[in-house]
Coordinates of C-alpha atoms and ligand atoms in Angstrom, one line a residue:
X1 CA -138.1 -51.0 84.3
X2 CA -137.1 -51.8 80.8
X3 CA -134.8 -49.2 79.2
X4 CA -133.3 -50.8 76.2
X5 CA -130.7 -48.2 75.0
X6 CA -130.4 -45.9 78.0
X7 CA -128.7 -47.5 81.0
X8 CA -129.1 -45.7 84.3
X9 CA -125.5 -46.6 85.1
X10 CA -124.4 -44.0 82.5
X11 CA -126.2 -41.3 84.5
X12 CA -124.4 -42.3 87.7
X13 CA -120.9 -42.7 86.5
X14 CA -120.3 -41.1 83.2
X15 CA -121.0 -38.0 81.2
X16 CA -122.7 -39.6 78.3
X17 CA -126.2 -39.4 79.8
X18 CA -129.3 -38.0 78.2
X19 CA -132.6 -37.3 79.8
X20 CA -133.8 -41.0 79.7
X21 CA -130.7 -42.3 81.5
X22 CA -131.1 -39.7 84.2
X23 CA -134.9 -40.3 84.4
X24 CA -134.6 -44.1 84.8
X25 CA -131.8 -43.8 87.3
X26 CA -133.5 -41.2 89.5
X27 CA -137.0 -42.6 89.3
X28 CA -135.8 -46.1 90.2
X29 CA -133.7 -44.9 93.1
X30 CA -136.6 -42.9 94.5
X31 CA -139.0 -45.9 94.2
X32 CA -136.3 -47.9 96.0
X33 CA -136.1 -45.4 98.8
X34 CA -139.9 -45.7 99.1
X35 CA -139.6 -49.4 99.8
X36 CA -140.2 -50.8 96.3
X37 CA -137.9 -53.4 94.7
X38 CA -136.9 -52.2 91.3
X39 CA -135.0 -54.1 88.5
X40 CA -133.9 -52.1 85.5
X41 CA -133.3 -54.1 82.3
X42 CA -131.0 -52.7 79.7
X43 CA -129.1 -54.0 76.7
X44 CA -125.5 -55.2 77.2
X45 CA -123.4 -52.8 75.1
X46 CA -120.0 -53.8 76.5
X47 CA -118.8 -57.4 77.0
X48 CA -117.2 -56.6 80.4
X49 CA -120.5 -55.6 82.0
X50 CA -121.6 -58.0 84.8
X51 CA -125.0 -59.6 84.5
X52 CA -126.4 -57.8 87.6
X53 CA -125.2 -54.5 89.1
X54 CA -126.6 -52.9 92.2
X55 CA -127.6 -49.3 91.5
X56 CA -129.1 -48.0 94.7
X57 CA -130.8 -49.5 97.8
X58 CA -133.5 -51.7 96.4
X59 CA -132.5 -51.2 92.8
X60 CA -130.5 -53.5 90.5
X61 CA -129.5 -53.2 86.8
X62 CA -129.7 -56.3 84.7
X63 CA -127.7 -56.5 81.4
X64 CA -129.5 -58.6 78.8
X65 CA -127.8 -60.0 75.7
X66 CA -129.5 -58.6 72.7
X67 CA -127.4 -57.9 69.6
X68 CA -123.7 -57.2 69.6
X69 CA -122.1 -56.3 73.0
X70 CA -121.1 -52.9 71.8
X71 CA -122.6 -49.4 71.3
X72 CA -125.3 -49.6 68.7
X73 CA -127.2 -46.4 67.7
X74 CA -130.7 -46.7 69.1
X75 CA -132.2 -46.4 65.6
X76 CA -130.5 -49.7 64.7
X77 CA -131.8 -51.7 67.7
X78 CA -135.2 -52.9 66.4
X79 CA -133.9 -56.3 65.1
X80 CA -132.6 -57.1 68.6
X81 CA -135.9 -56.6 70.5
X82 CA -137.0 -60.3 70.2
X83 CA -133.7 -61.3 72.0
X84 CA -134.3 -58.6 74.6
X85 CA -137.9 -60.0 75.2
X86 CA -136.4 -63.5 75.6
X87 CA -134.2 -62.2 78.3
X88 CA -137.1 -60.5 80.0
X89 CA -139.2 -63.6 79.9
X90 CA -136.4 -65.7 81.4
X91 CA -136.0 -63.4 84.3
X92 CA -139.7 -62.8 84.9
X93 CA -140.3 -66.6 84.9
X94 CA -137.9 -66.7 87.8
X95 CA -139.3 -63.6 89.7
X96 CA -142.5 -62.3 88.5
X97 CA -142.8 -58.5 88.8
X98 CA -146.1 -56.7 89.9
X99 CA -145.8 -54.3 87.1
X100 CA -143.5 -53.5 84.2
X101 CA -142.6 -50.0 83.1
X102 CA -141.3 -49.6 79.5
X103 CA -139.1 -46.5 78.6
X104 CA -139.0 -45.4 74.9
X105 CA -141.2 -47.1 72.3
X106 CA -138.8 -50.0 71.7
X107 CA -138.7 -51.0 75.3
X108 CA -142.5 -51.0 75.2
X109 CA -142.5 -53.4 72.2
X110 CA -140.2 -55.8 74.1
X111 CA -142.0 -55.4 77.4
X112 CA -145.4 -56.0 76.0
X113 CA -144.2 -59.1 74.0
X114 CA -142.5 -60.5 77.1
X115 CA -145.4 -59.7 79.5
X116 CA -147.9 -61.6 77.2
X117 CA -145.6 -64.6 77.1
X118 CA -145.2 -64.9 80.9
X119 CA -148.8 -64.1 81.7
X120 CA -151.1 -66.5 79.9
X121 CA -153.5 -66.8 82.9
X122 CA -152.9 -63.7 85.1
X123 CA -152.2 -60.4 83.4
X124 CA -148.8 -58.8 84.0
X125 CA -149.6 -55.0 83.6
X126 CA -147.4 -52.8 81.5
X127 CA -147.0 -49.1 81.9
X128 CA -145.3 -47.1 79.2
X129 CA -143.3 -43.8 79.1
X130 CA -142.4 -42.8 75.6
X131 CA -139.8 -40.0 76.4
X132 CA -140.2 -38.9 72.8
X133 CA -142.8 -39.6 70.0
X134 CA -141.9 -40.5 66.5
X135 CA -144.8 -38.5 65.1
X136 CA -143.4 -35.3 66.6
X137 CA -139.8 -36.1 65.6
X138 CA -141.0 -36.7 62.0
X139 CA -143.0 -33.5 62.0
X140 CA -139.9 -31.5 62.9
X141 CA -137.0 -33.5 61.3
X142 CA -138.7 -34.8 58.2
X143 CA -136.3 -36.8 56.1
X144 CA -133.5 -36.3 58.6
X145 CA -135.4 -38.6 61.1
X146 CA -133.4 -41.8 61.2
X147 CA -136.0 -43.8 63.2
X148 CA -136.9 -47.2 61.6
X149 CA -140.0 -47.0 59.4
X150 CA -141.7 -49.5 61.7
X151 CA -141.8 -46.9 64.5
X152 CA -144.8 -45.2 62.7
X153 CA -147.1 -48.1 63.5
X154 CA -145.4 -49.9 66.4
X155 CA -145.2 -46.8 68.6
X156 CA -149.0 -46.0 68.6
X157 CA -149.7 -49.7 69.0
X158 CA -147.6 -49.8 72.2
X159 CA -149.6 -46.8 73.4
X160 CA -152.9 -48.4 72.6
X161 CA -152.1 -51.8 74.1
X162 CA -150.2 -50.8 77.2
X163 CA -152.3 -51.0 80.4
X164 CA -151.3 -47.4 81.3
X165 CA -149.3 -44.6 79.6
X166 CA -147.4 -42.0 81.6
X167 CA -147.1 -38.7 79.6
X168 CA -144.4 -36.4 80.9
X169 CA -146.3 -33.2 79.9
X170 CA -149.7 -32.0 78.7
X171 CA -148.5 -31.6 75.2
X172 CA -147.5 -35.2 75.0
X173 CA -150.9 -36.3 76.4
X174 CA -152.6 -34.5 73.6
X175 CA -150.3 -36.1 71.0
X176 CA -151.0 -39.5 72.5
X177 CA -154.8 -39.0 72.3
X178 CA -154.3 -38.0 68.6
X179 CA -152.5 -41.3 68.1
X180 CA -155.5 -43.2 69.4
X181 CA -154.3 -43.9 72.9
X182 CA -157.4 -44.0 75.2
X183 CA -157.5 -40.8 77.3
X184 CA -158.5 -42.7 80.4
X185 CA -155.2 -44.8 80.3
X186 CA -153.0 -41.6 80.2
X187 CA -151.7 -40.0 83.4
X188 CA -149.4 -36.9 83.3
X189 CA -146.4 -37.4 85.6
X190 CA -143.5 -35.1 84.9
X191 CA -139.8 -35.9 85.0
X192 CA -138.2 -34.9 88.2
X193 CA -135.0 -33.2 89.4
X194 CA -132.6 -34.0 92.1
X195 CA -133.4 -31.1 94.5
X196 CA -130.6 -32.3 96.9
X197 CA -127.9 -32.1 94.3
X198 CA -129.2 -29.1 92.3
X199 CA -129.3 -26.4 95.0
X200 CA -129.0 -22.6 94.8
X201 CA -126.4 -22.6 97.6
X202 CA -122.9 -24.0 96.9
X203 CA -119.8 -23.3 95.0
X204 CA -120.0 -21.6 91.6
X205 CA -117.5 -21.6 88.8
X206 CA -115.9 -18.1 88.2
X207 CA -117.2 -16.3 85.1
X208 CA -115.0 -14.8 82.4
X209 CA -117.4 -11.8 81.8
X210 CA -119.7 -9.9 84.0
X211 CA -122.6 -12.0 82.7
X212 CA -122.8 -15.6 81.7
X213 CA -125.5 -17.5 79.7
X214 CA -125.4 -21.2 79.7
X215 CA -126.6 -23.9 77.3
X216 CA -126.7 -27.5 78.5
X217 CA -127.7 -30.4 76.3
X218 CA -126.8 -32.9 73.7
X219 CA -125.3 -31.1 70.7
X220 CA -127.8 -32.2 68.1
X221 CA -129.3 -29.7 65.7
X222 CA -132.8 -29.8 67.1
X223 CA -131.6 -28.5 70.5
X224 CA -131.0 -25.1 68.7
X225 CA -127.7 -24.2 70.2
X226 CA -126.9 -22.4 67.0
X227 CA -129.9 -20.1 67.7
X228 CA -128.3 -19.2 71.1
X229 CA -125.0 -18.4 69.4
X230 CA -126.9 -16.2 66.9
X231 CA -128.7 -14.5 69.9
X232 CA -125.2 -13.6 71.3
X233 CA -124.6 -11.6 68.1
X234 CA -128.0 -9.9 68.5
X235 CA -127.1 -9.0 72.1
X236 CA -123.9 -7.4 70.8
X237 CA -126.1 -5.4 68.4
X238 CA -128.0 -4.2 71.4
X239 CA -124.8 -3.1 73.0
X240 CA -124.3 -6.1 75.3
X241 CA -120.8 -7.3 74.9
X242 CA -120.3 -8.0 78.6
X243 CA -121.8 -11.5 78.2
X244 CA -120.3 -14.9 77.6
X245 CA -122.0 -18.1 76.4
X246 CA -120.9 -21.4 77.8
X247 CA -122.1 -24.5 75.9
X248 CA -122.1 -27.7 77.8
X249 CA -122.8 -31.1 76.1
X250 CA -121.6 -33.4 73.4
X251 CA -123.1 -35.2 70.5
X252 CA -122.5 -38.7 71.8
X253 CA -119.8 -41.2 70.9
X254 CA -117.2 -38.5 70.0
X255 CA -114.6 -38.2 72.7
X256 CA -112.5 -35.4 71.2
X257 CA -114.4 -32.1 70.9
X258 CA -112.3 -31.2 67.8
X259 CA -113.7 -34.3 66.0
X260 CA -117.3 -33.3 66.6
X261 CA -118.9 -31.9 63.5
X262 CA -121.6 -30.1 65.5
X263 CA -118.9 -28.4 67.6
X264 CA -117.1 -27.3 64.4
X265 CA -120.4 -26.0 63.0
X266 CA -121.1 -23.9 66.1
X267 CA -117.5 -22.6 66.3
X268 CA -117.7 -21.5 62.6
X269 CA -121.0 -19.8 63.2
X270 CA -119.6 -17.9 66.2
X271 CA -116.6 -16.8 64.2
X272 CA -118.8 -15.6 61.3
X273 CA -120.9 -13.6 63.7
X274 CA -117.9 -12.1 65.5
X275 CA -118.7 -13.6 68.9
X276 CA -116.1 -16.4 69.0
X277 CA -114.2 -14.8 71.8
X278 CA -117.2 -15.0 74.1
X279 CA -118.6 -18.4 73.1
X280 CA -117.0 -21.3 75.0
X281 CA -117.7 -24.8 74.0
X282 CA -117.0 -26.9 77.0
X283 CA -118.0 -30.5 76.0
X284 CA -119.8 -32.9 78.3
X285 CA -119.9 -32.2 82.0
X286 CA -120.8 -35.0 84.5
X287 CA -124.1 -34.5 86.5
X288 CA -122.1 -34.2 89.7
X289 CA -120.2 -31.2 88.3
X290 CA -123.2 -29.5 86.7
X291 CA -124.6 -27.6 89.8
X292 CA -121.3 -25.7 90.1
X293 CA -121.6 -24.6 86.4
X294 CA -125.3 -23.8 86.6
X295 CA -124.8 -21.6 89.6
X296 CA -122.3 -19.5 87.6
X297 CA -125.0 -18.6 85.1
X298 CA -127.2 -15.5 85.1
X299 CA -129.6 -17.4 82.8
X300 CA -129.9 -20.8 81.1
X301 CA -131.2 -20.9 77.5
X302 CA -133.0 -24.0 76.1
X303 CA -133.9 -23.2 72.5
X304 CA -135.0 -26.5 71.0
X305 CA -137.2 -26.7 67.9
X306 CA -139.3 -29.2 69.9
X307 CA -138.8 -30.9 73.2
X308 CA -140.6 -34.0 74.5
X309 CA -139.8 -32.9 78.1
X310 CA -136.5 -31.2 78.8
X311 CA -134.9 -31.8 82.2
X312 CA -132.3 -29.0 82.0
X313 CA -134.7 -26.1 82.9
X314 CA -135.7 -28.1 86.0
X315 CA -132.0 -28.4 87.0
X316 CA -131.5 -24.7 86.4
X317 CA -134.6 -23.8 88.4
X318 CA -133.5 -26.1 91.2
X319 CA -130.3 -24.1 91.3
X320 CA -132.3 -20.8 91.4
X321 CA -131.3 -19.9 87.9
X322 CA -134.1 -18.6 85.5
X323 CA -134.4 -20.1 82.1
X324 CA -135.3 -18.7 78.7
X325 CA -137.0 -21.5 76.8
X326 CA -138.8 -22.1 73.5
X327 CA -142.5 -22.4 74.2
X328 CA -142.7 -26.0 72.9
X329 CA -143.6 -29.5 74.4
X330 CA -142.7 -30.0 78.0
X331 CA -141.1 -26.7 78.4
X332 CA -144.4 -24.9 78.4
X333 CA -145.4 -26.9 81.6
X334 CA -142.0 -26.8 83.4
X335 CA -141.2 -23.1 83.0
X336 CA -144.0 -20.7 84.0
X337 CA -143.7 -17.6 81.8
X338 CA -143.0 -14.5 83.9
X339 CA -142.9 -16.5 87.1
X340 CA -139.9 -18.9 86.8
X341 CA -138.5 -17.9 83.5
X342 CA -139.4 -16.6 80.1
X343 CA -141.0 -18.3 77.0
X344 CA -139.9 -17.4 73.5
X345 CA -141.3 -18.6 70.2
X346 CA -139.2 -21.4 68.7
X347 CA -136.4 -20.8 66.1
X348 CA -136.3 -17.1 66.8
X349 CA -132.9 -15.7 67.9
X350 CA -134.2 -12.2 68.1
X351 CA -136.7 -13.2 70.7
X352 CA -134.0 -15.1 72.6
X353 CA -131.8 -12.1 72.6
X354 CA -134.7 -9.8 73.7
X355 CA -135.6 -12.2 76.6
X356 CA -132.0 -12.4 77.7
X357 CA -131.6 -8.6 77.6
X358 CA -134.6 -8.3 79.8
X359 CA -133.0 -10.7 82.4
X360 CA -129.5 -9.3 82.2
X361 CA -130.8 -5.7 82.7
X362 CA -132.8 -6.7 85.8
X363 CA -131.1 -8.5 88.7
X364 CA -134.1 -8.3 91.1
X365 CA -136.2 -10.0 88.3
X366 CA -133.6 -12.8 87.9
X367 CA -133.6 -13.3 91.6
X368 CA -137.4 -13.4 91.8
X369 CA -137.7 -15.9 89.0
X370 CA -134.9 -18.0 90.4
X371 CA -136.5 -18.2 93.8
X372 CA -139.9 -19.0 92.4
X373 CA -138.3 -21.7 90.2
X374 CA -136.6 -23.3 93.2
X375 CA -139.9 -23.3 95.2
X376 CA -141.7 -24.9 92.3
X377 CA -139.1 -27.7 92.0
X378 CA -139.3 -28.5 95.7
X379 CA -143.1 -28.7 95.7
X380 CA -143.8 -30.4 92.3
X381 CA -140.7 -31.8 90.7
X382 CA -138.6 -33.6 93.4
X383 CA -138.0 -37.2 92.5
X384 CA -139.7 -38.3 95.7
X385 CA -142.9 -36.5 94.6
X386 CA -142.6 -37.9 91.0
X387 CA -141.9 -41.4 92.3
X388 CA -145.0 -41.2 94.6
X389 CA -147.1 -40.1 91.7
X390 CA -145.7 -42.8 89.5
X391 CA -146.4 -45.5 92.2
X392 CA -150.0 -44.2 92.4
X393 CA -150.3 -44.6 88.6
X394 CA -148.8 -48.1 88.9
X395 CA -151.5 -49.0 91.5
X396 CA -154.3 -47.6 89.3
X397 CA -152.9 -49.6 86.3
X398 CA -152.7 -52.8 88.3
X399 CA -156.4 -52.3 89.3
X400 CA -157.4 -51.6 85.8
X401 CA -155.5 -54.6 84.4
X402 CA -156.6 -57.1 87.0
X403 CA -160.1 -56.0 87.8
X404 CA -161.2 -53.9 84.8
X405 CA -161.9 -50.2 84.7
X406 CA -164.0 -48.7 87.4
X407 CA -163.2 -51.2 90.2
X408 CA -162.6 -48.4 92.6
X409 CA -164.3 -50.1 95.5
X410 CA -161.4 -52.4 96.3
X411 CA -158.9 -49.5 96.1
X412 CA -158.1 -49.6 99.8
X413 CA -157.5 -53.3 99.9
X414 CA -154.8 -53.1 97.2
X415 CA -152.8 -50.3 98.8
Ligands
UDP1 N1 -126.4 -33.7 80.8 C1 -125.2 -33.8 81.6 N2 -124.0 -33.4 81.0 C2 -123.9 -32.9 79.8 C3 -125.1 -32.7 79.0 C4 -126.3 -33.1 79.6 O1 -125.3 -34.3 82.7 O2 -122.8 -32.6 79.4 C5 -127.7 -34.1 81.4 C6 -128.5 -32.9 81.7 O3 -128.1 -32.3 82.9 C7 -129.9 -33.5 81.8 C8 -129.8 -34.5 80.7 O4 -128.4 -34.8 80.5 O5 -130.1 -34.1 83.0 C9 -130.4 -34.0 79.4 O6 -131.8 -34.2 79.5 P1 -132.8 -33.4 78.6 O7 -134.2 -33.9 79.0 O8 -132.7 -31.9 78.8 O9 -132.4 -33.7 77.1 P2 -132.3 -35.0 76.3 O10 -130.8 -35.3 76.2 O11 -133.0 -36.1 77.0 O12 -132.9 -34.7 75.0

């Protein structure tokens, strides 16, 4: 695995983890449990980090020197990719992997460069998961998108040259085809959820009101937490003042909540709308603590403008909590409208409030959606299932890369 900016170690120990950290940590660990040997390469962002750190049985994290050994925003990492590729080449010349899996477009650039350099005679197949696509980000964020300009041509090139591409949802697969990625190289494998940690049974934090709505995620504008705060005011207009909103998450790199401009913006909005006494901004919560918080909620709301995948509704469903989600990106696959949660149009606080009112008024409905969500997570989204599907995609990619497309007859021999 190559995960240039998102170390899986952040997902295990700290609170500063986004979806990619969690994904790489959990996928690698599940592959390790299934008997594979996994090495995760990430950029050294702290001089005190050891070169190699065991993560889980069969899984090791390797810190490569590429740029300053300090936190660097991911949009400033492009110049350091050649150094990252040098580190990959040095390690792969020592122990050659069977397959390389790049996470995020920049890891793909480094991985493809390094794979070409170590494999002049025998191909070293590269599979790519994008986690997010620049073309989608640009569509929604316009000039506010701080990605380097090179992303526009490098990202589709990674998709077109990788031996296989793993899309995490149907919507992403369609975007990839539109970018010119060959359809037969794309496999949809969703992100997973830790169904052993995120369970309906277990302790739950006490609520401060009869009902609690929860928002979990990085406090960046596109996650739409302000829309949920506005929906609280709309709920009050509908006569529902027995509800509190707990907001979990931070904007990264800001340790004191009071210094976080996004926190201040949300607090100001809550004050203006007269709901400040029922909106609680909690800051980041470690993964291990999240189930206790999730179980305290009547519903989780994810109201992003767009969402490449969105792990939080899976975590909610695994805890038996229904989610109200904007019908965008991966959320349309992971939440089944009327079965495990409710879809609402994006950027529409009235629709969020109406969906929440439906759930808050109907406890049997909440329980039915929660139970169906849990069942769906167990059958389709456990990391063991996701890792098995990923390993199958690896095998298919190895066959394609080493024997050409359509060499199905040797399938059994390679298993
Ligand atoms: N997360 C967490 N603590 C927080 C905020 C988020 O553990 O305070 C986790 C959350 O549980 C989920 C991940 O970070 O596993 C966020 O993933 P998602 O795909 O929802 O969003 P991303 O940050 O990747 O855009």
